[in-house]
Amino acid sequence: MNNPEFAQLCSRAWSLPVLAHLAESGHGRVSPTAHALGAGRRIIGETFLHLAQLGLLERAPGHGHPLRPEFVLSSRGSSVAAWAQEFLVRMSTSDWAAMRRAWALPVLRLVSEPQTFGSLRGQLDPVTDRALSLCLTRLT
């Protein structure tokens, strides 16, 4: 997964937990997933739609009510979900609270060696100066 794809995936705080949860069952709906993760239905619903736009989830054919659809992992989503599950198992709860913030994971992925602010911003194309600055401040 290249940097722009990774940045898009992590642009939603609940993307990795949702993918990890779906890796266990292979399918899911918004409300039960929100309950299992202890999050709000609205934010999990938006995350499901975001992951579907990225091609990691798709609606289960013939399952679910039109207002309460069931989603399944796509073939590409299965491999990303397996990675997300392994990643979250290694993270402690307090670490994940910090990592879940906007841009934290994409920035950490890129700062293995010293870089300038402009170089980082160029590699994280849709990030704003303010968002990147706040992220770097929080991570120090």
mmCIF file of N, CA and C in Angstrom:
data_model
loop_
_atom_site.group_PDB
_atom_site.id
_atom_site.type_symbol
_atom_site.label_atom_id
_atom_site.label_comp_id
_atom_site.label_asym_id
_atom_site.label_seq_id
_atom_site.Cartn_x
_atom_site.Cartn_y
_atom_site.Cartn_z
ATOM 1 N N MET A 1 0.858 -1.174 0.000
ATOM 2 C CA MET A 1 0.000 0.000 0.000
ATOM 3 C C MET A 1 0.900 1.231 0.000
ATOM 4 N N ASN A 2 0.712 2.107 -0.980
ATOM 5 C CA ASN A 2 1.557 3.294 -1.057
ATOM 6 C C ASN A 2 1.053 4.379 -0.108
ATOM 7 N N ASN A 3 1.830 5.449 0.025
ATOM 8 C CA ASN A 3 1.519 6.486 1.010
ATOM 9 C C ASN A 3 0.160 7.151 0.811
ATOM 10 N N PRO A 4 -0.224 7.559 -0.420
ATOM 11 C CA PRO A 4 -1.541 8.175 -0.565
ATOM 12 C C PRO A 4 -2.688 7.231 -0.184
ATOM 13 N N GLU A 5 -2.584 5.940 -0.555
ATOM 14 C CA GLU A 5 -3.630 4.980 -0.178
ATOM 15 C C GLU A 5 -3.679 4.800 1.340
ATOM 16 N N PHE A 6 -2.507 4.718 1.950
ATOM 17 C CA PHE A 6 -2.439 4.559 3.401
ATOM 18 C C PHE A 6 -3.019 5.785 4.098
ATOM 19 N N ALA A 7 -2.714 6.976 3.584
ATOM 20 C CA ALA A 7 -3.251 8.209 4.161
ATOM 21 C C ALA A 7 -4.772 8.234 4.040
ATOM 22 N N GLN A 8 -5.300 7.808 2.887
ATOM 23 C CA GLN A 8 -6.758 7.762 2.724
ATOM 24 C C GLN A 8 -7.383 6.772 3.692
ATOM 25 N N LEU A 9 -6.771 5.612 3.848
ATOM 26 C CA LEU A 9 -7.291 4.607 4.769
ATOM 27 C C LEU A 9 -7.338 5.154 6.189
ATOM 28 N N CYS A 10 -6.285 5.818 6.605
ATOM 29 C CA CYS A 10 -6.189 6.300 7.984
ATOM 30 C C CYS A 10 -6.861 7.647 8.199
ATOM 31 N N SER A 11 -7.465 8.209 7.167
ATOM 32 C CA SER A 11 -8.113 9.505 7.338
ATOM 33 C C SER A 11 -9.377 9.399 8.195
ATOM 34 N N ARG A 12 -9.887 8.219 8.371
ATOM 35 C CA ARG A 12 -11.002 7.961 9.285
ATOM 36 C C ARG A 12 -10.452 7.220 10.501
ATOM 37 N N ALA A 13 -10.706 7.754 11.686
ATOM 38 C CA ALA A 13 -10.133 7.188 12.909
ATOM 39 C C ALA A 13 -10.547 5.744 13.151
ATOM 40 N N TRP A 14 -11.722 5.351 12.713
ATOM 41 C CA TRP A 14 -12.228 4.017 13.013
ATOM 42 C C TRP A 14 -12.000 3.016 11.883
ATOM 43 N N SER A 15 -11.274 3.398 10.826
ATOM 44 C CA SER A 15 -11.068 2.492 9.696
ATOM 45 C C SER A 15 -10.371 1.197 10.105
ATOM 46 N N LEU A 16 -9.269 1.305 10.809
ATOM 47 C CA LEU A 16 -8.528 0.095 11.189
ATOM 48 C C LEU A 16 -9.310 -0.782 12.166
ATOM 49 N N PRO A 17 -9.943 -0.212 13.213
ATOM 50 C CA PRO A 17 -10.743 -1.078 14.086
ATOM 51 C C PRO A 17 -11.905 -1.758 13.361
ATOM 52 N N VAL A 18 -12.551 -1.062 12.442
ATOM 53 C CA VAL A 18 -13.652 -1.673 11.691
ATOM 54 C C VAL A 18 -13.121 -2.811 10.830
ATOM 55 N N LEU A 19 -12.017 -2.579 10.135
ATOM 56 C CA LEU A 19 -11.443 -3.636 9.301
ATOM 57 C C LEU A 19 -11.011 -4.833 10.146
ATOM 58 N N ALA A 20 -10.404 -4.569 11.298
ATOM 59 C CA ALA A 20 -9.977 -5.663 12.176
ATOM 60 C C ALA A 20 -11.182 -6.447 12.681
ATOM 61 N N HIS A 21 -12.251 -5.737 13.011
ATOM 62 C CA HIS A 21 -13.472 -6.407 13.478
ATOM 63 C C HIS A 21 -14.070 -7.271 12.370
ATOM 64 N N LEU A 22 -14.102 -6.743 11.161
ATOM 65 C CA LEU A 22 -14.649 -7.501 10.036
ATOM 66 C C LEU A 22 -13.745 -8.666 9.628
ATOM 67 N N ALA A 23 -12.453 -8.564 9.939
ATOM 68 C CA ALA A 23 -11.546 -9.669 9.636
ATOM 69 C C ALA A 23 -11.924 -10.911 10.448
ATOM 70 N N GLU A 24 -12.468 -10.683 11.638
ATOM 71 C CA GLU A 24 -12.872 -11.810 12.488
ATOM 72 C C GLU A 24 -14.106 -12.515 11.940
ATOM 73 N N SER A 25 -15.084 -11.729 11.494
ATOM 74 C CA SER A 25 -16.346 -12.327 11.059
ATOM 75 C C SER A 25 -16.498 -12.396 9.537
ATOM 76 N N GLY A 26 -15.789 -11.546 8.813
ATOM 77 C CA GLY A 26 -15.892 -11.532 7.355
ATOM 78 C C GLY A 26 -17.024 -10.680 6.825
ATOM 79 N N HIS A 27 -17.976 -10.319 7.673
ATOM 80 C CA HIS A 27 -19.104 -9.486 7.255
ATOM 81 C C HIS A 27 -19.627 -8.731 8.473
ATOM 82 N N GLY A 28 -20.445 -7.724 8.222
ATOM 83 C CA GLY A 28 -21.000 -6.986 9.347
ATOM 84 C C GLY A 28 -21.935 -5.887 8.915
ATOM 85 N N ARG A 29 -22.702 -5.420 9.879
ATOM 86 C CA ARG A 29 -23.596 -4.282 9.699
ATOM 87 C C ARG A 29 -23.154 -3.179 10.649
ATOM 88 N N VAL A 30 -23.648 -1.990 10.413
ATOM 89 C CA VAL A 30 -23.200 -0.814 11.148
ATOM 90 C C VAL A 30 -23.506 -0.922 12.638
ATOM 91 N N SER A 31 -24.748 -1.141 12.996
ATOM 92 C CA SER A 31 -25.129 -1.101 14.406
ATOM 93 C C SER A 31 -24.409 -2.150 15.262
ATOM 94 N N PRO A 32 -24.373 -3.428 14.860
ATOM 95 C CA PRO A 32 -23.636 -4.400 15.672
ATOM 96 C C PRO A 32 -22.132 -4.100 15.756
ATOM 97 N N THR A 33 -21.567 -3.573 14.670
ATOM 98 C CA THR A 33 -20.146 -3.227 14.683
ATOM 99 C C THR A 33 -19.894 -2.057 15.622
ATOM 100 N N ALA A 34 -20.754 -1.053 15.583
ATOM 101 C CA ALA A 34 -20.624 0.092 16.493
ATOM 102 C C ALA A 34 -20.720 -0.359 17.938
ATOM 103 N N HIS A 35 -21.650 -1.253 18.218
ATOM 104 C CA HIS A 35 -21.805 -1.768 19.581
ATOM 105 C C HIS A 35 -20.556 -2.535 20.012
ATOM 106 N N ALA A 36 -20.030 -3.379 19.133
ATOM 107 C CA ALA A 36 -18.848 -4.185 19.464
ATOM 108 C C ALA A 36 -17.619 -3.316 19.704
ATOM 109 N N LEU A 37 -17.511 -2.215 18.974
ATOM 110 C CA LEU A 37 -16.342 -1.341 19.102
ATOM 111 C C LEU A 37 -16.530 -0.230 20.124
ATOM 112 N N GLY A 38 -17.749 -0.058 20.606
ATOM 113 C CA GLY A 38 -18.016 1.004 21.575
ATOM 114 C C GLY A 38 -17.986 2.382 20.947
ATOM 115 N N ALA A 39 -18.433 2.473 19.714
ATOM 116 C CA ALA A 39 -18.445 3.747 18.994
ATOM 117 C C ALA A 39 -19.873 4.078 18.577
ATOM 118 N N GLY A 40 -20.063 5.296 18.089
ATOM 119 C CA GLY A 40 -21.372 5.723 17.627
ATOM 120 C C GLY A 40 -21.717 5.133 16.268
ATOM 121 N N ARG A 41 -23.014 4.899 16.056
ATOM 122 C CA ARG A 41 -23.455 4.326 14.775
ATOM 123 C C ARG A 41 -23.167 5.251 13.607
ATOM 124 N N ARG A 42 -23.316 6.550 13.818
ATOM 125 C CA ARG A 42 -23.103 7.494 12.720
ATOM 126 C C ARG A 42 -21.658 7.432 12.223
ATOM 127 N N ILE A 43 -20.703 7.460 13.146
ATOM 128 C CA ILE A 43 -19.299 7.467 12.735
ATOM 129 C C ILE A 43 -18.904 6.129 12.116
ATOM 130 N N ILE A 44 -19.451 5.036 12.627
ATOM 131 C CA ILE A 44 -19.150 3.724 12.046
ATOM 132 C C ILE A 44 -19.806 3.604 10.667
ATOM 133 N N GLY A 45 -21.023 4.140 10.525
ATOM 134 C CA GLY A 45 -21.679 4.143 9.210
ATOM 135 C C GLY A 45 -20.877 4.916 8.187
ATOM 136 N N GLU A 46 -20.363 6.069 8.583
ATOM 137 C CA GLU A 46 -19.532 6.866 7.678
ATOM 138 C C GLU A 46 -18.235 6.128 7.345
ATOM 139 N N THR A 47 -17.702 5.401 8.319
ATOM 140 C CA THR A 47 -16.480 4.631 8.085
ATOM 141 C C THR A 47 -16.738 3.484 7.120
ATOM 142 N N PHE A 48 -17.878 2.801 7.263
ATOM 143 C CA PHE A 48 -18.234 1.740 6.321
ATOM 144 C C PHE A 48 -18.298 2.296 4.901
ATOM 145 N N LEU A 49 -18.950 3.443 4.733
ATOM 146 C CA LEU A 49 -19.066 4.045 3.400
ATOM 147 C C LEU A 49 -17.701 4.463 2.865
ATOM 148 N N HIS A 50 -16.856 4.994 3.729
ATOM 149 C CA HIS A 50 -15.500 5.383 3.339
ATOM 150 C C HIS A 50 -14.710 4.165 2.856
ATOM 151 N N LEU A 51 -14.785 3.073 3.609
ATOM 152 C CA LEU A 51 -14.069 1.854 3.241
ATOM 153 C C LEU A 51 -14.629 1.254 1.946
ATOM 154 N N ALA A 52 -15.926 1.405 1.729
ATOM 155 C CA ALA A 52 -16.525 0.932 0.480
ATOM 156 C C ALA A 52 -16.026 1.772 -0.694
ATOM 157 N N GLN A 53 -15.892 3.082 -0.508
ATOM 158 C CA GLN A 53 -15.373 3.949 -1.561
ATOM 159 C C GLN A 53 -13.926 3.609 -1.902
ATOM 160 N N LEU A 54 -13.167 3.143 -0.907
ATOM 161 C CA LEU A 54 -11.780 2.748 -1.137
ATOM 162 C C LEU A 54 -11.669 1.358 -1.763
ATOM 163 N N GLY A 55 -12.806 0.667 -1.881
ATOM 164 C CA GLY A 55 -12.804 -0.661 -2.484
ATOM 165 C C GLY A 55 -12.436 -1.775 -1.524
ATOM 166 N N LEU A 56 -12.470 -1.490 -0.221
ATOM 167 C CA LEU A 56 -12.121 -2.501 0.777
ATOM 168 C C LEU A 56 -13.347 -3.254 1.280
ATOM 169 N N LEU A 57 -14.522 -2.639 1.153
ATOM 170 C CA LEU A 57 -15.783 -3.272 1.528
ATOM 171 C C LEU A 57 -16.733 -3.209 0.351
ATOM 172 N N GLU A 58 -17.666 -4.141 0.340
ATOM 173 C CA GLU A 58 -18.753 -4.093 -0.644
ATOM 174 C C GLU A 58 -20.020 -4.607 0.032
ATOM 175 N N ARG A 59 -21.137 -4.180 -0.492
ATOM 176 C CA ARG A 59 -22.402 -4.650 0.070
ATOM 177 C C ARG A 59 -22.573 -6.129 -0.222
ATOM 178 N N ALA A 60 -23.023 -6.861 0.792
ATOM 179 C CA ALA A 60 -23.272 -8.291 0.612
ATOM 180 C C ALA A 60 -24.479 -8.451 -0.298
ATOM 181 N N PRO A 61 -24.339 -9.155 -1.396
ATOM 182 C CA PRO A 61 -25.465 -9.299 -2.316
ATOM 183 C C PRO A 61 -26.604 -10.093 -1.677
ATOM 184 N N GLY A 62 -27.799 -9.508 -1.737
ATOM 185 C CA GLY A 62 -28.984 -10.196 -1.234
ATOM 186 C C GLY A 62 -29.135 -10.220 0.269
ATOM 187 N N HIS A 63 -28.272 -9.507 0.995
ATOM 188 C CA HIS A 63 -28.363 -9.515 2.450
ATOM 189 C C HIS A 63 -28.612 -8.106 2.969
ATOM 190 N N GLY A 64 -29.357 -8.048 4.031
ATOM 191 C CA GLY A 64 -29.567 -6.776 4.699
ATOM 192 C C GLY A 64 -30.711 -5.979 4.098
ATOM 193 N N HIS A 65 -31.304 -5.201 4.923
ATOM 194 C CA HIS A 65 -32.358 -4.278 4.548
ATOM 195 C C HIS A 65 -31.705 -3.093 3.829
ATOM 196 N N PRO A 66 -32.385 -2.463 2.862
ATOM 197 C CA PRO A 66 -31.771 -1.321 2.164
ATOM 198 C C PRO A 66 -31.286 -0.218 3.104
ATOM 199 N N LEU A 67 -31.969 -0.040 4.240
ATOM 200 C CA LEU A 67 -31.544 0.986 5.193
ATOM 201 C C LEU A 67 -30.521 0.453 6.194
ATOM 202 N N ARG A 68 -30.354 -0.853 6.257
ATOM 203 C CA ARG A 68 -29.389 -1.480 7.166
ATOM 204 C C ARG A 68 -28.607 -2.548 6.404
ATOM 205 N N PRO A 69 -27.810 -2.132 5.434
ATOM 206 C CA PRO A 69 -27.125 -3.120 4.584
ATOM 207 C C PRO A 69 -26.032 -3.871 5.348
ATOM 208 N N GLU A 70 -25.739 -5.036 4.846
ATOM 209 C CA GLU A 70 -24.632 -5.815 5.381
ATOM 210 C C GLU A 70 -23.458 -5.672 4.411
ATOM 211 N N PHE A 71 -22.263 -5.551 4.969
ATOM 212 C CA PHE A 71 -21.063 -5.382 4.162
ATOM 213 C C PHE A 71 -20.149 -6.583 4.340
ATOM 214 N N VAL A 72 -19.390 -6.876 3.286
ATOM 215 C CA VAL A 72 -18.377 -7.928 3.330
ATOM 216 C C VAL A 72 -17.057 -7.321 2.862
ATOM 217 N N LEU A 73 -15.968 -7.951 3.269
ATOM 218 C CA LEU A 73 -14.654 -7.514 2.822
ATOM 219 C C LEU A 73 -14.451 -7.913 1.363
ATOM 220 N N SER A 74 -13.901 -7.011 0.579
ATOM 221 C CA SER A 74 -13.532 -7.356 -0.792
ATOM 222 C C SER A 74 -12.252 -8.185 -0.731
ATOM 223 N N SER A 75 -11.796 -8.683 -1.859
ATOM 224 C CA SER A 75 -10.562 -9.479 -1.843
ATOM 225 C C SER A 75 -9.383 -8.624 -1.386
ATOM 226 N N ARG A 76 -9.316 -7.397 -1.848
ATOM 227 C CA ARG A 76 -8.258 -6.476 -1.408
ATOM 228 C C ARG A 76 -8.460 -6.111 0.054
ATOM 229 N N GLY A 77 -9.716 -5.936 0.454
ATOM 230 C CA GLY A 77 -10.029 -5.591 1.839
ATOM 231 C C GLY A 77 -9.642 -6.680 2.820
ATOM 232 N N SER A 78 -9.700 -7.928 2.389
ATOM 233 C CA SER A 78 -9.323 -9.038 3.269
ATOM 234 C C SER A 78 -7.865 -8.960 3.682
ATOM 235 N N SER A 79 -6.988 -8.640 2.743
ATOM 236 C CA SER A 79 -5.564 -8.555 3.086
ATOM 237 C C SER A 79 -5.280 -7.339 3.970
ATOM 238 N N VAL A 80 -5.928 -6.214 3.690
ATOM 239 C CA VAL A 80 -5.744 -5.021 4.518
ATOM 240 C C VAL A 80 -6.331 -5.260 5.908
ATOM 241 N N ALA A 81 -7.463 -5.955 5.982
ATOM 242 C CA ALA A 81 -8.097 -6.247 7.270
ATOM 243 C C ALA A 81 -7.221 -7.164 8.117
ATOM 244 N N ALA A 82 -6.574 -8.127 7.488
ATOM 245 C CA ALA A 82 -5.668 -9.010 8.230
ATOM 246 C C ALA A 82 -4.501 -8.211 8.801
ATOM 247 N N TRP A 83 -3.974 -7.270 8.012
ATOM 248 C CA TRP A 83 -2.904 -6.404 8.501
ATOM 249 C C TRP A 83 -3.407 -5.534 9.656
ATOM 250 N N ALA A 84 -4.594 -4.958 9.510
ATOM 251 C CA ALA A 84 -5.162 -4.095 10.556
ATOM 252 C C ALA A 84 -5.354 -4.876 11.852
ATOM 253 N N GLN A 85 -5.825 -6.091 11.730
ATOM 254 C CA GLN A 85 -6.033 -6.924 12.912
ATOM 255 C C GLN A 85 -4.705 -7.189 13.619
ATOM 256 N N GLU A 86 -3.684 -7.547 12.876
ATOM 257 C CA GLU A 86 -2.362 -7.802 13.463
ATOM 258 C C GLU A 86 -1.792 -6.527 14.085
ATOM 259 N N PHE A 87 -1.956 -5.401 13.403
ATOM 260 C CA PHE A 87 -1.452 -4.118 13.896
ATOM 261 C C PHE A 87 -2.108 -3.751 15.224
ATOM 262 N N LEU A 88 -3.427 -3.883 15.307
ATOM 263 C CA LEU A 88 -4.133 -3.488 16.522
ATOM 264 C C LEU A 88 -3.850 -4.424 17.689
ATOM 265 N N VAL A 89 -3.562 -5.677 17.414
ATOM 266 C CA VAL A 89 -3.212 -6.609 18.490
ATOM 267 C C VAL A 89 -1.912 -6.162 19.155
ATOM 268 N N ARG A 90 -1.008 -5.610 18.375
ATOM 269 C CA ARG A 90 0.284 -5.166 18.904
ATOM 270 C C ARG A 90 0.216 -3.835 19.631
ATOM 271 N N MET A 91 -0.828 -3.068 19.402
ATOM 272 C CA MET A 91 -0.953 -1.744 20.029
ATOM 273 C C MET A 91 -1.642 -1.865 21.381
ATOM 274 N N SER A 92 -1.172 -1.083 22.341
ATOM 275 C CA SER A 92 -1.891 -1.015 23.613
ATOM 276 C C SER A 92 -3.043 -0.029 23.454
ATOM 277 N N THR A 93 -3.969 -0.063 24.367
ATOM 278 C CA THR A 93 -5.131 0.828 24.291
ATOM 279 C C THR A 93 -4.716 2.291 24.328
ATOM 280 N N SER A 94 -3.765 2.644 25.181
ATOM 281 C CA SER A 94 -3.338 4.044 25.264
ATOM 282 C C SER A 94 -2.602 4.471 23.997
ATOM 283 N N ASP A 95 -1.793 3.567 23.423
ATOM 284 C CA ASP A 95 -1.114 3.882 22.163
ATOM 285 C C ASP A 95 -2.128 4.117 21.056
ATOM 286 N N TRP A 96 -3.162 3.265 20.996
ATOM 287 C CA TRP A 96 -4.141 3.385 19.923
ATOM 288 C C TRP A 96 -4.917 4.683 20.038
ATOM 289 N N ALA A 97 -5.176 5.165 21.250
ATOM 290 C CA ALA A 97 -5.884 6.435 21.417
ATOM 291 C C ALA A 97 -5.102 7.569 20.747
ATOM 292 N N ALA A 98 -3.776 7.539 20.832
ATOM 293 C CA ALA A 98 -2.945 8.570 20.194
ATOM 294 C C ALA A 98 -2.827 8.330 18.689
ATOM 295 N N MET A 99 -2.690 7.088 18.281
ATOM 296 C CA MET A 99 -2.494 6.762 16.867
ATOM 297 C C MET A 99 -3.735 6.994 16.030
ATOM 298 N N ARG A 100 -4.891 6.946 16.643
ATOM 299 C CA ARG A 100 -6.154 7.068 15.922
ATOM 300 C C ARG A 100 -6.418 8.500 15.469
ATOM 301 N N ARG A 101 -5.687 9.438 16.006
ATOM 302 C CA ARG A 101 -5.884 10.835 15.604
ATOM 303 C C ARG A 101 -5.509 11.032 14.131
ATOM 304 N N ALA A 102 -6.102 12.049 13.542
ATOM 305 C CA ALA A 102 -5.892 12.308 12.116
ATOM 306 C C ALA A 102 -4.414 12.457 11.772
ATOM 307 N N TRP A 103 -3.998 11.773 10.761
ATOM 308 C CA TRP A 103 -2.674 11.829 10.148
ATOM 309 C C TRP A 103 -1.561 11.195 10.970
ATOM 310 N N ALA A 104 -1.815 10.712 12.171
ATOM 311 C CA ALA A 104 -0.743 10.178 13.010
ATOM 312 C C ALA A 104 -0.048 8.980 12.361
ATOM 313 N N LEU A 105 -0.799 8.001 11.906
ATOM 314 C CA LEU A 105 -0.175 6.814 11.313
ATOM 315 C C LEU A 105 0.558 7.115 10.005
ATOM 316 N N PRO A 106 -0.045 7.869 9.083
ATOM 317 C CA PRO A 106 0.710 8.183 7.866
ATOM 318 C C PRO A 106 1.993 8.974 8.149
ATOM 319 N N VAL A 107 1.950 9.886 9.126
ATOM 320 C CA VAL A 107 3.148 10.661 9.465
ATOM 321 C C VAL A 107 4.201 9.744 10.072
ATOM 322 N N LEU A 108 3.807 8.889 11.010
ATOM 323 C CA LEU A 108 4.769 7.975 11.624
ATOM 324 C C LEU A 108 5.384 7.036 10.593
ATOM 325 N N ARG A 109 4.605 6.675 9.611
ATOM 326 C CA ARG A 109 5.115 5.787 8.556
ATOM 327 C C ARG A 109 6.227 6.468 7.752
ATOM 328 N N LEU A 110 6.152 7.788 7.646
ATOM 329 C CA LEU A 110 7.108 8.517 6.813
ATOM 330 C C LEU A 110 8.313 9.071 7.566
ATOM 331 N N VAL A 111 8.242 9.172 8.887
ATOM 332 C CA VAL A 111 9.316 9.851 9.622
ATOM 333 C C VAL A 111 10.348 8.881 10.200
ATOM 334 N N SER A 112 10.609 7.808 9.494
ATOM 335 C CA SER A 112 11.646 6.879 9.953
ATOM 336 C C SER A 112 13.025 7.534 9.870
ATOM 337 N N GLU A 113 13.145 8.564 9.065
ATOM 338 C CA GLU A 113 14.382 9.337 8.975
ATOM 339 C C GLU A 113 14.017 10.822 8.951
ATOM 340 N N PRO A 114 14.929 11.693 9.370
ATOM 341 C CA PRO A 114 14.615 13.135 9.413
ATOM 342 C C PRO A 114 14.204 13.666 8.029
ATOM 343 N N GLN A 115 13.162 14.489 8.028
ATOM 344 C CA GLN A 115 12.672 15.104 6.798
ATOM 345 C C GLN A 115 12.229 16.526 7.103
ATOM 346 N N THR A 116 12.162 17.329 6.066
ATOM 347 C CA THR A 116 11.652 18.683 6.250
ATOM 348 C C THR A 116 10.125 18.660 6.251
ATOM 349 N N PHE A 117 9.541 19.720 6.763
ATOM 350 C CA PHE A 117 8.097 19.855 6.808
ATOM 351 C C PHE A 117 7.524 19.784 5.395
ATOM 352 N N GLY A 118 8.149 20.498 4.462
ATOM 353 C CA GLY A 118 7.672 20.525 3.077
ATOM 354 C C GLY A 118 7.732 19.159 2.413
ATOM 355 N N SER A 119 8.764 18.400 2.730
ATOM 356 C CA SER A 119 8.893 17.058 2.173
ATOM 357 C C SER A 119 7.764 16.153 2.685
ATOM 358 N N LEU A 120 7.499 16.234 3.980
ATOM 359 C CA LEU A 120 6.397 15.451 4.557
ATOM 360 C C LEU A 120 5.069 15.848 3.927
ATOM 361 N N ARG A 121 4.847 17.158 3.838
ATOM 362 C CA ARG A 121 3.579 17.641 3.281
ATOM 363 C C ARG A 121 3.406 17.173 1.837
ATOM 364 N N GLY A 122 4.484 17.160 1.075
ATOM 365 C CA GLY A 122 4.417 16.703 -0.310
ATOM 366 C C GLY A 122 4.068 15.224 -0.433
ATOM 367 N N GLN A 123 4.518 14.426 0.528
ATOM 368 C CA GLN A 123 4.238 12.993 0.492
ATOM 369 C C GLN A 123 2.835 12.668 0.996
ATOM 370 N N LEU A 124 2.252 13.577 1.765
ATOM 371 C CA LEU A 124 0.890 13.410 2.276
ATOM 372 C C LEU A 124 -0.003 14.428 1.586
ATOM 373 N N ASP A 125 -0.145 14.292 0.303
ATOM 374 C CA ASP A 125 -0.741 15.296 -0.574
ATOM 375 C C ASP A 125 -1.989 15.998 -0.056
ATOM 376 N N PRO A 126 -3.032 15.343 0.434
ATOM 377 C CA PRO A 126 -4.199 16.139 0.812
ATOM 378 C C PRO A 126 -4.092 16.818 2.177
ATOM 379 N N VAL A 127 -3.029 16.603 2.929
ATOM 380 C CA VAL A 127 -2.930 17.181 4.271
ATOM 381 C C VAL A 127 -2.719 18.700 4.175
ATOM 382 N N THR A 128 -3.317 19.412 5.128
ATOM 383 C CA THR A 128 -3.115 20.858 5.191
ATOM 384 C C THR A 128 -1.919 21.146 6.098
ATOM 385 N N ASP A 129 -1.369 22.345 5.980
ATOM 386 C CA ASP A 129 -0.245 22.737 6.839
ATOM 387 C C ASP A 129 -0.636 22.650 8.312
ATOM 388 N N ARG A 130 -1.818 23.120 8.631
ATOM 389 C CA ARG A 130 -2.273 23.126 10.019
ATOM 390 C C ARG A 130 -2.422 21.704 10.561
ATOM 391 N N ALA A 131 -3.037 20.825 9.787
ATOM 392 C CA ALA A 131 -3.238 19.443 10.243
ATOM 393 C C ALA A 131 -1.908 18.745 10.466
ATOM 394 N N LEU A 132 -0.966 18.939 9.562
ATOM 395 C CA LEU A 132 0.342 18.306 9.710
ATOM 396 C C LEU A 132 1.087 18.883 10.909
ATOM 397 N N SER A 133 1.020 20.186 11.085
ATOM 398 C CA SER A 133 1.680 20.824 12.225
ATOM 399 C C SER A 133 1.104 20.327 13.552
ATOM 400 N N LEU A 134 -0.221 20.248 13.644
ATOM 401 C CA LEU A 134 -0.854 19.741 14.872
ATOM 402 C C LEU A 134 -0.478 18.290 15.133
ATOM 403 N N CYS A 135 -0.428 17.501 14.084
ATOM 404 C CA CYS A 135 -0.069 16.094 14.234
ATOM 405 C C CYS A 135 1.362 15.961 14.733
ATOM 406 N N LEU A 136 2.278 16.685 14.138
ATOM 407 C CA LEU A 136 3.666 16.603 14.567
ATOM 408 C C LEU A 136 3.833 17.101 16.005
ATOM 409 N N THR A 137 3.096 18.118 16.390
ATOM 410 C CA THR A 137 3.145 18.617 17.764
ATOM 411 C C THR A 137 2.650 17.558 18.744
ATOM 412 N N ARG A 138 1.540 16.889 18.412
ATOM 413 C CA ARG A 138 0.992 15.849 19.284
ATOM 414 C C ARG A 138 1.919 14.654 19.420
ATOM 415 N N LEU A 139 2.654 14.347 18.370
ATOM 416 C CA LEU A 139 3.513 13.163 18.378
ATOM 417 C C LEU A 139 4.857 13.405 19.066
ATOM 418 N N THR A 140 5.199 14.660 19.346
ATOM 419 C CA THR A 140 6.482 14.928 20.002
ATOM 420 C C THR A 140 6.372 14.941 21.499
#
